[in-house]
Short mmCIF file of C-alpha atoms and ligand atoms in Angstrom, two decimals:
data_model
loop_
_atom_site.label_atom_id
_atom_site.label_comp_id
_atom_site.label_asym_id
_atom_site.label_seq_id
_atom_site.Cartn_x
_atom_site.Cartn_y
_atom_site.Cartn_z
CA MET Y 1 86.69 121.28 150.42
CA ALA Y 2 87.74 117.82 149.55
CA PRO Y 3 91.11 117.51 147.76
CA ASP Y 4 89.54 116.04 144.72
CA SER Y 5 86.49 118.29 144.58
CA PRO Y 6 86.01 119.76 141.09
CA ASN Y 7 84.89 123.06 142.62
CA PHE Y 8 88.24 124.75 142.32
CA THR Y 9 88.62 128.45 142.86
CA ALA Y 10 91.84 130.44 142.42
CA SER Y 11 92.37 131.06 146.16
CA THR Y 12 91.48 127.54 147.49
CA ILE Y 13 93.74 126.03 144.82
CA THR Y 14 96.78 128.01 145.76
CA ALA Y 15 96.33 127.06 149.41
CA ARG Y 16 95.43 123.51 148.85
CA THR Y 17 98.36 121.99 147.08
CA GLY Y 18 99.25 118.82 149.01
CA SER Y 19 102.85 117.75 148.49
CA ALA Y 20 105.68 120.32 148.46
CA PRO Y 21 106.67 121.24 144.90
CA THR Y 22 110.07 119.86 143.99
CA ASP Y 23 110.89 122.72 141.64
CA GLY Y 24 112.01 125.25 144.18
CA SER Y 25 108.61 127.01 144.66
CA THR Y 26 106.37 126.53 147.69
CA ALA Y 27 102.68 125.87 147.42
CA LEU Y 28 101.70 129.24 148.64
CA GLU Y 29 104.16 131.00 146.38
CA ARG Y 30 102.94 129.75 143.10
CA ARG Y 31 99.74 130.16 141.17
CA HIS Y 32 97.38 127.39 140.24
CA ARG Y 33 99.32 125.19 137.88
CA VAL Y 34 97.85 123.24 134.92
CA VAL Y 35 100.37 120.81 133.33
CA VAL Y 36 99.66 119.66 129.83
CA ILE Y 37 101.35 116.47 128.50
CA GLY Y 38 101.66 116.39 124.74
CA ALA Y 39 102.15 119.30 122.21
CA GLY Y 40 100.11 117.65 119.67
CA PHE Y 41 96.66 118.85 118.37
CA GLY Y 42 94.97 118.52 121.78
CA GLY Y 43 97.74 119.77 123.96
CA VAL Y 44 98.45 122.85 121.89
CA GLU Y 45 94.77 123.77 121.68
CA THR Y 46 94.30 123.41 125.45
CA VAL Y 47 97.33 125.72 126.07
CA LYS Y 48 96.13 128.32 123.60
CA SER Y 49 92.70 128.23 125.03
CA LEU Y 50 94.12 129.01 128.55
CA ALA Y 51 95.68 132.32 127.37
CA ASP Y 52 94.61 135.19 129.52
CA THR Y 53 93.61 132.92 132.31
CA PRO Y 54 95.13 133.66 135.84
CA ILE Y 55 96.87 130.33 136.09
CA ASP Y 56 100.33 129.03 135.12
CA VAL Y 57 100.48 126.49 132.40
CA VAL Y 58 103.32 123.99 131.81
CA LEU Y 59 103.44 122.25 128.46
CA VAL Y 60 105.60 119.08 128.36
CA ASP Y 61 106.58 117.11 125.26
CA ALA Y 62 109.18 114.48 124.45
CA ASN Y 63 109.78 116.35 121.23
CA ASN Y 64 110.58 120.12 121.01
CA PHE Y 65 108.20 120.43 118.02
CA HIS Y 66 104.59 119.94 117.15
CA THR Y 67 103.99 117.50 114.23
CA PHE Y 68 101.23 117.99 111.66
CA GLN Y 69 100.54 114.28 111.30
CA PRO Y 70 98.10 114.49 108.39
CA LEU Y 71 100.91 115.54 106.10
CA LEU Y 72 103.45 112.86 107.29
CA TYR Y 73 102.66 110.76 104.16
CA GLN Y 74 103.90 113.68 102.03
CA VAL Y 75 107.26 113.56 103.88
CA ALA Y 76 107.40 109.93 103.38
CA THR Y 77 106.81 110.29 99.68
CA ALA Y 78 109.21 113.13 99.21
CA GLY Y 79 106.62 115.88 98.52
CA LEU Y 80 107.54 117.95 101.57
CA ASP Y 81 110.43 118.47 103.89
CA ALA Y 82 110.18 117.33 107.48
CA ASP Y 83 110.38 120.83 108.88
CA ASP Y 84 107.53 122.02 106.64
CA ILE Y 85 105.14 120.12 108.74
CA ALA Y 86 106.62 120.60 112.16
CA TYR Y 87 106.77 123.72 114.36
CA PRO Y 88 108.92 124.37 117.38
CA VAL Y 89 106.86 124.14 120.57
CA ARG Y 90 108.45 127.15 122.12
CA GLY Y 91 107.50 129.11 118.96
CA VAL Y 92 103.84 128.00 119.28
CA VAL Y 93 103.50 129.56 122.79
CA GLN Y 94 106.10 132.35 122.48
CA ARG Y 95 103.51 135.15 122.91
CA GLN Y 96 101.58 133.50 125.70
CA HIS Y 97 102.95 134.71 128.97
CA ASN Y 98 101.46 132.24 131.22
CA VAL Y 99 103.02 129.20 129.69
CA ASP Y 100 106.35 127.42 130.41
CA VAL Y 101 107.66 124.63 128.18
CA ARG Y 102 109.46 121.50 129.34
CA PHE Y 103 111.25 119.44 126.82
CA GLY Y 104 111.20 115.75 128.13
CA ARG Y 105 109.40 112.48 128.23
CA VAL Y 106 106.99 111.81 131.01
CA THR Y 107 107.83 108.49 132.49
CA ASP Y 108 105.56 108.43 135.51
CA ILE Y 109 102.29 110.04 136.58
CA ASP Y 110 101.74 109.78 140.38
CA LEU Y 111 97.95 110.64 140.71
CA ALA Y 112 98.01 110.58 144.37
CA ALA Y 113 101.03 112.99 144.76
CA ARG Y 114 99.91 114.90 141.66
CA ARG Y 115 103.41 114.68 140.33
CA LEU Y 116 105.05 113.88 137.00
CA THR Y 117 108.42 112.30 136.61
CA LEU Y 118 110.38 113.08 133.41
CA SER Y 119 113.19 111.18 131.89
CA ASP Y 120 115.41 114.15 132.44
CA GLY Y 121 115.32 116.95 134.97
CA PRO Y 122 113.21 117.56 138.13
CA PRO Y 123 109.62 116.28 138.54
CA ILE Y 124 106.70 118.60 137.99
CA ASP Y 125 103.86 119.11 140.44
CA TYR Y 126 100.42 119.90 139.05
CA ASP Y 127 97.11 121.11 140.35
CA GLU Y 128 95.26 120.03 137.24
CA LEU Y 129 96.62 117.75 134.48
CA VAL Y 130 95.65 117.42 130.84
CA VAL Y 131 97.02 114.30 129.16
CA SER Y 132 97.04 114.47 125.34
CA ALA Y 133 99.93 112.08 124.62
CA GLY Y 134 98.35 110.54 121.47
CA ALA Y 135 98.52 107.07 120.08
CA VAL Y 136 101.27 104.69 118.92
CA THR Y 137 101.49 102.07 116.17
CA ALA Y 138 99.76 98.69 117.14
CA ASP Y 139 101.01 95.51 115.59
CA TYR Y 140 98.20 93.28 116.97
CA GLY Y 141 100.87 90.63 117.48
CA ILE Y 142 101.36 89.94 113.76
CA PRO Y 143 104.78 88.33 113.28
CA GLY Y 144 107.47 90.59 111.95
CA ILE Y 145 105.56 93.85 111.94
CA THR Y 146 107.46 95.57 114.82
CA GLU Y 147 110.80 94.13 113.59
CA HIS Y 148 110.57 94.78 109.86
CA ALA Y 149 107.60 97.06 108.86
CA PHE Y 150 107.61 100.84 108.84
CA GLY Y 151 105.11 102.76 110.87
CA LEU Y 152 103.91 106.26 110.08
CA LYS Y 153 103.28 108.10 113.36
CA SER Y 154 106.12 110.55 113.72
CA LEU Y 155 108.51 112.69 111.65
CA ASP Y 156 111.27 110.11 112.39
CA ASP Y 157 108.97 107.43 110.88
CA ALA Y 158 108.27 109.46 107.73
CA VAL Y 159 112.06 110.31 107.20
CA ALA Y 160 113.17 106.76 107.82
CA LEU Y 161 110.50 105.52 105.43
CA ARG Y 162 111.49 107.96 102.59
CA THR Y 163 115.19 107.21 103.10
CA HIS Y 164 114.56 103.51 102.96
CA VAL Y 165 112.52 103.65 99.68
CA LEU Y 166 115.06 105.89 98.02
CA ARG Y 167 117.85 103.54 99.13
CA GLN Y 168 115.92 100.54 97.61
CA PHE Y 169 115.86 102.28 94.30
CA GLU Y 170 119.61 103.03 94.53
CA ARG Y 171 120.16 99.36 95.38
CA ALA Y 172 118.17 98.26 92.30
CA ALA Y 173 120.07 100.64 90.09
CA VAL Y 174 123.32 98.85 90.89
CA ASP Y 175 121.75 95.34 90.97
CA PRO Y 176 118.60 95.21 88.75
CA SER Y 177 118.27 91.53 89.48
CA SER Y 178 117.16 92.47 93.03
CA ILE Y 179 113.92 93.87 91.51
CA ASP Y 180 112.82 90.23 91.34
CA SER Y 181 113.10 89.94 95.17
CA GLY Y 182 110.93 92.99 95.59
CA THR Y 183 113.33 95.98 96.13
CA LEU Y 184 111.01 98.30 94.27
CA ASN Y 185 107.78 96.99 95.74
CA VAL Y 186 105.86 98.86 98.49
CA VAL Y 187 103.12 97.12 100.30
CA ILE Y 188 100.84 99.29 102.49
CA ALA Y 189 98.80 97.49 105.07
CA GLY Y 190 95.54 99.37 105.91
CA GLY Y 191 93.19 101.04 103.59
CA GLY Y 192 92.20 103.97 105.77
CA PRO Y 193 93.05 107.52 104.79
CA THR Y 194 96.69 107.17 105.56
CA GLY Y 195 97.11 104.02 103.48
CA VAL Y 196 95.09 105.54 100.51
CA GLU Y 197 97.09 108.82 100.71
CA LEU Y 198 100.41 106.91 100.88
CA ALA Y 199 99.53 104.59 97.95
CA GLY Y 200 98.61 107.67 95.86
CA GLY Y 201 101.74 109.51 96.88
CA TYR Y 202 103.97 106.58 95.95
CA THR Y 203 102.55 106.22 92.43
CA GLU Y 204 103.42 109.84 91.81
CA LEU Y 205 106.84 109.53 93.24
CA VAL Y 206 107.60 106.42 91.24
CA SER Y 207 105.98 107.23 87.91
CA LYS Y 208 106.80 110.99 87.65
CA VAL Y 209 109.99 111.49 89.61
CA LEU Y 210 112.04 108.24 90.19
CA ARG Y 211 111.30 107.26 86.58
CA ARG Y 212 113.35 110.33 85.54
CA ASP Y 213 115.98 109.91 88.26
CA PHE Y 214 116.62 106.36 87.25
CA PRO Y 215 116.37 106.30 83.45
CA ASN Y 216 118.07 102.82 83.21
CA LEU Y 217 115.79 101.26 85.70
CA ASP Y 218 112.40 99.77 84.60
CA VAL Y 219 110.43 101.47 87.36
CA ARG Y 220 107.19 100.11 85.85
CA ARG Y 221 108.10 96.90 87.60
CA ALA Y 222 107.63 98.67 91.02
CA ARG Y 223 104.44 97.26 92.55
CA ILE Y 224 102.42 99.49 95.01
CA VAL Y 225 100.06 97.18 96.76
CA LEU Y 226 97.34 98.33 99.27
CA VAL Y 227 95.96 95.61 101.46
CA GLU Y 228 92.76 96.15 103.46
CA PRO Y 229 91.06 93.42 105.42
CA THR Y 230 87.50 94.71 105.01
CA ASP Y 231 85.57 94.76 101.66
CA ARG Y 232 86.19 98.51 100.98
CA LEU Y 233 88.72 101.27 101.35
CA LEU Y 234 88.10 104.30 103.59
CA GLY Y 235 85.59 102.48 105.91
CA ALA Y 236 84.59 105.72 107.67
CA PHE Y 237 83.52 107.21 104.35
CA HIS Y 238 80.28 106.71 102.31
CA PRO Y 239 80.52 103.56 100.25
CA LYS Y 240 80.34 105.64 97.00
CA LEU Y 241 83.44 107.49 98.09
CA SER Y 242 85.19 104.31 99.03
CA ALA Y 243 84.44 102.98 95.41
CA THR Y 244 85.63 106.25 93.90
CA ALA Y 245 88.90 106.03 95.80
CA ARG Y 246 89.46 102.41 94.80
CA ARG Y 247 88.84 103.15 91.13
CA ALA Y 248 91.17 106.25 91.25
CA LEU Y 249 94.03 104.24 92.89
CA ALA Y 250 93.64 101.42 90.43
CA HIS Y 251 93.66 103.91 87.45
CA ARG Y 252 96.93 105.14 88.93
CA GLY Y 253 98.50 101.66 88.99
CA VAL Y 254 97.91 100.77 92.66
CA GLU Y 255 97.02 97.04 93.25
CA VAL Y 256 94.14 97.22 95.79
CA VAL Y 257 93.64 93.95 97.61
CA LEU Y 258 90.37 93.81 99.64
CA GLY Y 259 89.28 91.26 102.06
CA GLU Y 260 92.79 90.19 102.90
CA MET Y 261 95.01 90.85 105.83
CA VAL Y 262 98.71 90.96 106.23
CA ALA Y 263 99.50 87.81 108.31
CA GLY Y 264 103.27 88.19 108.59
CA TYR Y 265 106.48 89.81 107.31
CA ASP Y 266 110.05 88.68 107.38
CA GLY Y 267 111.61 91.70 105.68
CA LYS Y 268 111.59 89.91 102.38
CA PHE Y 269 108.01 88.62 101.78
CA VAL Y 270 104.73 89.94 102.96
CA GLU Y 271 102.44 87.01 103.71
CA LEU Y 272 98.76 87.63 103.15
CA GLY Y 273 95.98 85.67 105.09
CA GLY Y 274 95.02 83.82 101.98
CA GLY Y 275 98.61 82.45 101.62
CA GLU Y 276 99.84 84.72 98.86
CA ARG Y 277 103.45 85.89 99.34
CA ILE Y 278 104.54 89.23 97.90
CA PRO Y 279 108.32 89.75 97.47
CA CYS Y 280 108.93 93.18 99.10
CA THR Y 281 111.51 95.14 101.07
CA THR Y 282 109.10 97.81 102.18
CA LEU Y 283 106.09 97.25 104.13
CA VAL Y 284 104.25 100.24 105.63
CA TRP Y 285 102.05 99.38 108.56
CA THR Y 286 99.04 101.82 108.74
CA ALA Y 287 96.56 99.25 109.88
CA GLY Y 288 96.23 100.08 113.54
CA VAL Y 289 97.05 102.42 116.41
CA LYS Y 290 96.60 101.99 120.19
CA ALA Y 291 96.80 104.52 122.91
CA GLY Y 292 100.20 105.47 124.12
CA PRO Y 293 101.91 103.83 127.15
CA LEU Y 294 100.60 106.62 129.59
CA ALA Y 295 97.08 105.09 129.14
CA GLU Y 296 97.86 101.99 131.10
CA MET Y 297 99.72 103.94 133.70
CA LEU Y 298 96.63 106.15 134.37
CA ALA Y 299 94.16 103.28 134.22
CA ALA Y 300 96.26 101.08 136.70
CA GLN Y 301 96.04 103.80 139.33
CA CYS Y 302 92.24 104.28 138.71
CA VAL Y 303 91.47 100.63 139.27
CA GLY Y 304 93.94 100.32 142.14
CA PRO Y 305 96.36 97.49 143.11
CA GLY Y 306 95.07 94.10 142.17
CA GLY Y 307 92.32 95.73 140.12
CA ASP Y 308 91.33 94.69 136.61
CA LEU Y 309 93.35 96.93 134.37
CA ALA Y 310 90.88 96.34 131.51
CA ALA Y 311 88.23 98.11 133.56
CA GLY Y 312 90.07 101.35 133.15
CA LEU Y 313 90.72 100.96 129.43
CA ASP Y 314 88.48 101.12 126.49
CA ARG Y 315 88.87 99.80 122.94
CA GLY Y 316 92.31 100.32 121.58
CA GLY Y 317 93.79 100.72 125.00
CA ARG Y 318 92.27 104.12 125.38
CA VAL Y 319 91.62 105.54 128.89
CA ARG Y 320 88.08 105.48 130.08
CA VAL Y 321 86.95 109.00 130.83
CA GLY Y 322 83.70 110.64 131.97
CA ASP Y 323 81.46 112.95 130.03
CA ASP Y 324 83.66 115.88 130.94
CA LEU Y 325 86.79 114.05 129.78
CA THR Y 326 88.09 113.63 133.42
CA LEU Y 327 89.54 110.43 134.72
CA PRO Y 328 87.13 108.50 136.99
CA GLY Y 329 87.82 109.55 140.53
CA HIS Y 330 90.13 112.20 139.56
CA PRO Y 331 88.34 115.37 138.51
CA GLU Y 332 91.79 117.19 138.35
CA VAL Y 333 92.98 114.99 135.57
CA PHE Y 334 91.71 115.27 131.96
CA VAL Y 335 92.43 112.92 129.10
CA ILE Y 336 91.88 114.04 125.59
CA GLY Y 337 92.62 113.24 121.93
CA ASP Y 338 93.72 109.80 120.62
CA LEU Y 339 94.50 108.67 124.27
CA ALA Y 340 90.88 109.16 125.49
CA GLY Y 341 88.07 106.75 125.29
CA ALA Y 342 85.56 109.54 125.02
CA ARG Y 343 82.04 108.56 123.86
CA ASP Y 344 79.06 110.44 122.62
CA ALA Y 345 75.58 110.47 124.13
CA SER Y 346 74.66 107.33 122.42
CA GLY Y 347 77.65 105.46 123.69
CA GLU Y 348 79.76 105.55 120.48
CA LEU Y 349 83.54 106.05 120.82
CA TYR Y 350 84.69 109.26 119.20
CA PRO Y 351 87.16 108.67 116.24
CA GLN Y 352 90.90 109.22 116.75
CA VAL Y 353 91.20 112.35 114.44
CA ALA Y 354 92.62 115.84 114.87
CA PRO Y 355 89.28 117.75 115.34
CA VAL Y 356 88.26 115.51 118.24
CA ALA Y 357 91.62 116.33 119.96
CA ILE Y 358 91.30 120.10 119.10
CA GLN Y 359 87.73 120.34 120.37
CA GLY Y 360 88.66 118.26 123.47
CA GLY Y 361 91.47 120.75 124.21
CA ARG Y 362 89.18 123.74 123.80
CA TYR Y 363 86.60 122.04 125.97
CA VAL Y 364 88.86 121.16 128.86
CA ALA Y 365 90.27 124.68 128.92
CA GLY Y 366 86.63 125.88 129.21
CA VAL Y 367 86.08 123.48 132.24
CA ILE Y 368 89.30 124.63 133.94
CA ARG Y 369 88.33 128.26 133.44
CA GLY Y 370 84.69 127.52 134.62
CA ARG Y 371 86.00 126.05 137.80
CA LEU Y 372 87.60 129.25 138.69
CA ASP Y 373 84.32 130.99 138.65
CA GLY Y 374 82.24 128.07 139.89
CA SER Y 375 80.46 127.23 136.68
CA THR Y 376 79.96 123.67 135.30
CA PRO Y 377 79.91 123.21 131.59
CA PRO Y 378 77.76 120.61 129.78
CA ARG Y 379 79.24 117.19 128.70
CA PHE Y 380 81.90 117.25 125.88
CA HIS Y 381 80.25 116.94 122.47
CA TYR Y 382 82.30 116.60 119.29
CA ARG Y 383 81.03 118.45 116.15
CA ASP Y 384 81.98 116.43 113.16
CA LYS Y 385 82.72 118.85 110.35
CA GLY Y 386 83.67 116.22 107.84
CA THR Y 387 86.46 114.03 106.76
CA MET Y 388 88.76 113.93 103.77
CA ALA Y 389 91.47 111.85 102.06
CA THR Y 390 93.60 112.78 98.98
CA ILE Y 391 94.49 110.22 96.30
CA GLY Y 392 96.84 112.40 94.32
CA ARG Y 393 96.98 115.22 91.90
CA HIS Y 394 93.39 116.48 91.10
CA ASP Y 395 91.86 113.86 93.17
CA ALA Y 396 90.56 113.57 96.70
CA VAL Y 397 87.32 112.47 98.44
CA ALA Y 398 85.59 114.59 101.05
CA GLN Y 399 82.54 113.78 103.21
CA LEU Y 400 81.07 116.99 104.62
CA PRO Y 401 78.06 117.80 106.95
CA PHE Y 402 74.51 117.78 105.47
CA GLY Y 403 75.40 114.68 103.26
CA ILE Y 404 77.61 116.74 101.01
CA ARG Y 405 80.22 114.58 99.17
CA LEU Y 406 82.95 115.85 97.06
CA SER Y 407 85.42 114.01 94.82
CA GLY Y 408 87.87 114.74 92.00
CA PRO Y 409 89.37 118.27 91.53
CA LEU Y 410 86.87 119.93 93.85
CA GLY Y 411 87.55 117.54 96.63
CA TRP Y 412 91.27 117.97 96.04
CA LEU Y 413 91.03 121.87 96.19
CA SER Y 414 89.09 121.56 99.42
CA TRP Y 415 91.73 119.18 100.87
CA LEU Y 416 94.56 121.47 99.87
CA ALA Y 417 92.83 124.56 101.40
CA LEU Y 418 91.92 122.75 104.68
CA HIS Y 419 95.37 121.51 105.27
CA LEU Y 420 96.95 124.83 104.64
CA VAL Y 421 94.63 126.42 107.02
CA MET Y 422 95.25 123.81 109.80
CA LEU Y 423 98.97 124.05 109.58
CA ILE Y 424 100.52 125.82 112.44
CA GLY Y 425 102.94 128.69 111.49
CA PHE Y 426 102.95 131.23 108.68
CA ARG Y 427 106.33 130.00 107.51
CA ASN Y 428 105.12 126.42 107.27
CA ARG Y 429 102.06 127.45 105.27
CA VAL Y 430 104.15 129.43 102.80
CA ASN Y 431 106.68 126.65 102.47
CA VAL Y 432 104.04 124.00 101.86
CA LEU Y 433 102.23 126.19 99.35
CA VAL Y 434 105.40 126.83 97.41
CA ASN Y 435 106.29 123.19 97.44
CA TRP Y 436 102.97 122.10 96.29
CA ALA Y 437 102.96 124.71 93.48
CA TRP Y 438 106.46 123.64 92.50
CA ASN Y 439 105.52 119.89 92.52
CA TYR Y 440 102.30 120.78 90.53
CA VAL Y 441 104.05 122.66 87.84
CA THR Y 442 107.19 120.58 87.50
CA TYR Y 443 105.92 117.14 88.48
CA ASP Y 444 108.99 117.17 90.80
CA ARG Y 445 109.32 116.11 94.34
CA ALA Y 446 112.30 117.84 95.76
CA SER Y 447 112.75 116.31 99.16
CA ARG Y 448 114.40 113.07 98.08
CA LEU Y 449 117.60 113.34 100.18
CA ILE Y 450 119.05 110.19 101.72
CA VAL Y 451 120.31 111.51 104.99
CA GLY Y 452 122.16 109.86 107.79
CA GLU Y 453 124.67 108.00 105.66
CA GLU Y 454 127.73 109.24 107.54
CA ARG Y 455 126.25 108.20 110.87
CA ARG Y 456 125.49 104.79 109.40
CA ALA Y 457 128.99 104.39 108.16
CA ARG Y 458 130.39 105.38 111.59
CA ASP Y 459 128.06 102.95 113.35
CA ARG Y 460 129.06 100.16 111.00
CA ALA Y 461 132.74 100.95 111.62
CA GLY Y 462 131.90 100.50 115.32
C1 FAD A 501 99.82 109.52 109.29
C2 FAD A 501 98.64 110.05 110.00
C3 FAD A 501 97.77 110.87 109.24
C4 FAD A 501 96.62 111.41 109.91
N1 FAD A 501 95.71 112.05 109.03
C5 FAD A 501 94.65 112.74 109.67
C6 FAD A 501 93.78 113.53 108.97
O1 FAD A 501 93.95 113.64 107.67
N2 FAD A 501 92.75 114.19 109.57
C7 FAD A 501 92.65 114.03 110.93
O2 FAD A 501 91.78 114.61 111.47
N3 FAD A 501 93.47 113.27 111.56
C8 FAD A 501 94.40 112.56 111.09
N4 FAD A 501 95.34 111.84 111.83
C9 FAD A 501 95.09 111.70 113.30
C10 FAD A 501 95.45 112.92 114.01
O3 FAD A 501 96.85 113.21 113.72
C11 FAD A 501 95.43 112.46 115.58
O4 FAD A 501 94.01 112.14 115.85
C12 FAD A 501 95.84 113.63 116.49
O5 FAD A 501 97.15 113.95 116.22
C13 FAD A 501 95.57 113.40 117.91
O6 FAD A 501 96.01 114.49 118.67
P1 FAD A 501 96.60 114.27 120.07
O7 FAD A 501 96.75 115.58 120.75
O8 FAD A 501 95.69 113.25 120.88
O9 FAD A 501 97.99 113.47 119.98
P2 FAD A 501 99.15 113.81 119.00
O10 FAD A 501 98.87 114.87 118.03
O11 FAD A 501 99.70 112.46 118.56
O12 FAD A 501 100.29 114.49 120.07
C14 FAD A 501 100.83 113.72 121.12
C15 FAD A 501 102.00 114.46 121.62
O13 FAD A 501 102.40 113.87 122.96
C16 FAD A 501 103.74 113.74 122.94
N5 FAD A 501 104.05 112.57 123.93
C17 FAD A 501 103.62 111.35 123.73
N6 FAD A 501 104.09 110.66 124.87
C18 FAD A 501 104.75 111.52 125.63
C19 FAD A 501 105.35 111.48 126.97
N7 FAD A 501 105.42 110.24 127.64
N8 FAD A 501 105.94 112.53 127.40
C20 FAD A 501 105.96 113.70 126.78
N9 FAD A 501 105.28 113.84 125.57
C21 FAD A 501 104.71 112.70 125.06
C22 FAD A 501 104.17 113.50 121.43
O14 FAD A 501 105.53 113.78 121.26
C23 FAD A 501 103.18 114.30 120.65
O15 FAD A 501 103.76 115.53 120.39
C24 FAD A 501 96.43 111.25 111.36
C25 FAD A 501 97.42 110.58 111.98
C26 FAD A 501 98.45 109.99 111.36
C27 FAD A 501 99.50 109.26 112.16
#
């Protein structure tokens, strides 16, 4: 059997392994090994779907926790604690006996040797590899974004943003004249779901909570500005829901600027394409993501030395994959989730959303299992079960199958229920539910701690 044949069986796989493993085992000693990079939505689903399969699974992540990204904005706006929306990776797979966890960042993937190099510790050999390493913030080369703006892709991002905003209010409290230079202003670039949710979250934080925390500060002078380059918010939603969201945000005091893009930021002024300059010490960049750095590493090896890297990459730097989510020429490597340039039967790229990653993970686990008994599954097909965005208390928009559209309290209740169900971990669900109930009844947002001050002071002292 050719080494890259997809017709793996348990016995041929064990005997076939090319290079000697570097982790102490020999090829003939160990079972078939599937290595999964990324304990996000796609990676965790792959691993869970491989339970009770006679193979060994190694789950590698640069963090020792899974992050529930859809609620990052709540951490950033002090509605939830960081550990309410994160769950230890080892806890996720604790009861699954064929899984080993490696905490470390993958720095190299050698497709020919079927080996991963990590920033720390020994390399890992694989028989099959699933790459679900997600996306990173893309600044599109706009001046000052990387240097001065805040992204919202990780727990660190969310906590840094929350800390920064709270610090700006403290600054304004001791020097109210700084409000003129934009200390209380928050500009959000990108009118997709994250931008809309953040804008709604900030209006509640400022008008209900910080107003009481800072009674001597005129918090009504805080501007929340949402900038979107197209002519409507929530471009993936029905135009009626976009209009609903815009009205609801405007009603809550958000300045919605459509048809304009952020052209630059120097940490003091946000410059819009039309020339307007908004004084502001907080710019949140939710306007774009691109595939993470492993995408280029995979594509470069597919196109070969001197090949055109672009040929291996799709829009947004995503890795081109086949109908079965495998890397061209490498049936033993799957790419899923935000990193994958997977397309539907009509050639449309699938969106970078959690259900695509989850369904991709379930699908590749099925392919891997199918190879053990010689079956070939049909192409990957994503079933879109709808999309939602919350605007704030009692208000969300939801677009569901069969043309069902919800908004207002009904949309909000569906949003709350869905996010509770999707969260990993019973403790997290309880914590989030309790926090939401507390916030709802008291109009409070308890997670407004400024952390890291001692370390900052030590760093400043050298
Ligand atoms: C703020 C925000 C809000 C969102 N809201 C929604 C929403 O409401 N609904 C929705 O459906 N989708 C939402 N999304 C998108 C959704 O979160 C992603 O589509 C989904 O997380 C993609 O899953 P994934 O498995 O591809 O990657 P991720 O979930 O991003 O996981 C990638 C994992 O890989 C790890 N990793 C990366 N590089 C390496 C490396 N070199 N070595 C080791 N580990 C590595 C990371 O630590 C991470 O754990 C949102 C995203 C963001 C950022």
